Amino acid sequence: MIIAIKQGSPTEEVRLFAKSLEEKGVQVHFSEGVSQTVLGLVGDTAGIDAESLSANHLVEKVVRVQEPYKRANRKFHPDDSYVRVSTPIGGELRIGDGFFSVIAGPCSVENREQILGIAESVKESGAGFLRGGAFKPRTSPYSFQGLGVNGLELLLEAKKQTGLPIVTEIMDLNQLDLFGDIDIIQVGARNMQNFTLLKELGRCGKPILLKRGLSATINELLMSAEYVMAGGNENIILCERGIRTFETYTRNTLDISAIPALRRQSHLPVIVDPSHAAGLSWMVETLSKAAVAAGADGLIMEVHNNPEKALSDGEQSLNPSAFTNLMQTLKKYIELEGKKLRIEE
Ligand code: PEP
Ligand code: MN
């Protein structure tokens, strides 16, 4: 971090200011020119708030050289990390580490027959994980809000029946106790900056699927991952799910460049949600191929037994046969990237 000091600042005040920074655990190097003094901060600057420094009357400008995230940063962990999930039959699935993970299932769990049926079907087509929302964040309070606890129970029944690990969304801190048997806890786009929730998930040790907020920058997504990791939970999967732009043709705009950017900045596995990005089922295959080619470690997508009758997100949901075809096509692309589709060990 570099701090330019305002011209004419009293030397003694600048010295005391530098001392206060050293007390925060960094080294301060002085560069004194004819008209300008510049302080170079070296060491762990993650805990130093650039904005509050800028408010100091001695400070002209603050430039951050190093990213404010540390645990999520590739600089401190050069090798790719991966997330392990144990399967109910005693095996292990890895997200990252050369494996390509496909998480598939309906937007919402609607009833027993629906979730058990689709779980068998996505498994048959090669999905490694079952998704389904029990607690649903809906724009309208009058829309279907999810089956809640009953939805979680149905997901666990589907897990027992198929052996597929479960990915489902938590909306509030007070739901955490209900997630004991859930394999991967999803933090949805709308909760990406729910810092109280992130801190608590940092203490829980379970894999967290962290979705990028609707208008969050890559840096903000990584700072949210840092919240969970700072609490001691390093099992994070990042998810690009489209961001808000001026374009209205698609529900969101899939930011393909986020995949190489996240992989460069961070060691954490990155997956893509083409369903929420496009909002259109016919576009899911194309975006999925793009995600594989861009280096994603997996996909999460919506598949419904009967999209026309879905209680949420039917327009973007694939039907089972479209999902089977997509998986067939994707296999070739995944192999071309040198990755393997799912795996028990
Ligand atoms: C979902 O996965 O069903 C969902 C609500 O996703 P997002 O948070 O990305 O909108
Ligand atoms: Mn959805």
PDB file of C-alpha atoms and ligand atoms in Angstrom, residues 107 131 136 276 302 313 316, ligand 2:
ATOM      1  CA  CYS A 107     -35.185 -24.464  -8.965  1.00  0.00           C
ATOM      2  CA  ARG A 131     -29.808 -29.181  -6.394  1.00  0.00           C
ATOM      3  CA  LYS A 136     -36.601 -19.583  -1.964  1.00  0.00           C
ATOM      4  CA  HIS A 276     -29.884 -18.019 -13.878  1.00  0.00           C
ATOM      5  CA  GLU A 302     -31.929 -26.164 -13.369  1.00  0.00           C
ATOM      6  CA  ASP A 313     -37.946 -20.542 -13.051  1.00  0.00           C
ATOM      7  CA  GLN A 316     -34.834 -21.428 -17.774  1.00  0.00           C
TER       8      GLN A 316
HETATM    9 MN    MN B   2     -33.972 -20.617  -9.757  1.00  0.00          MN
END
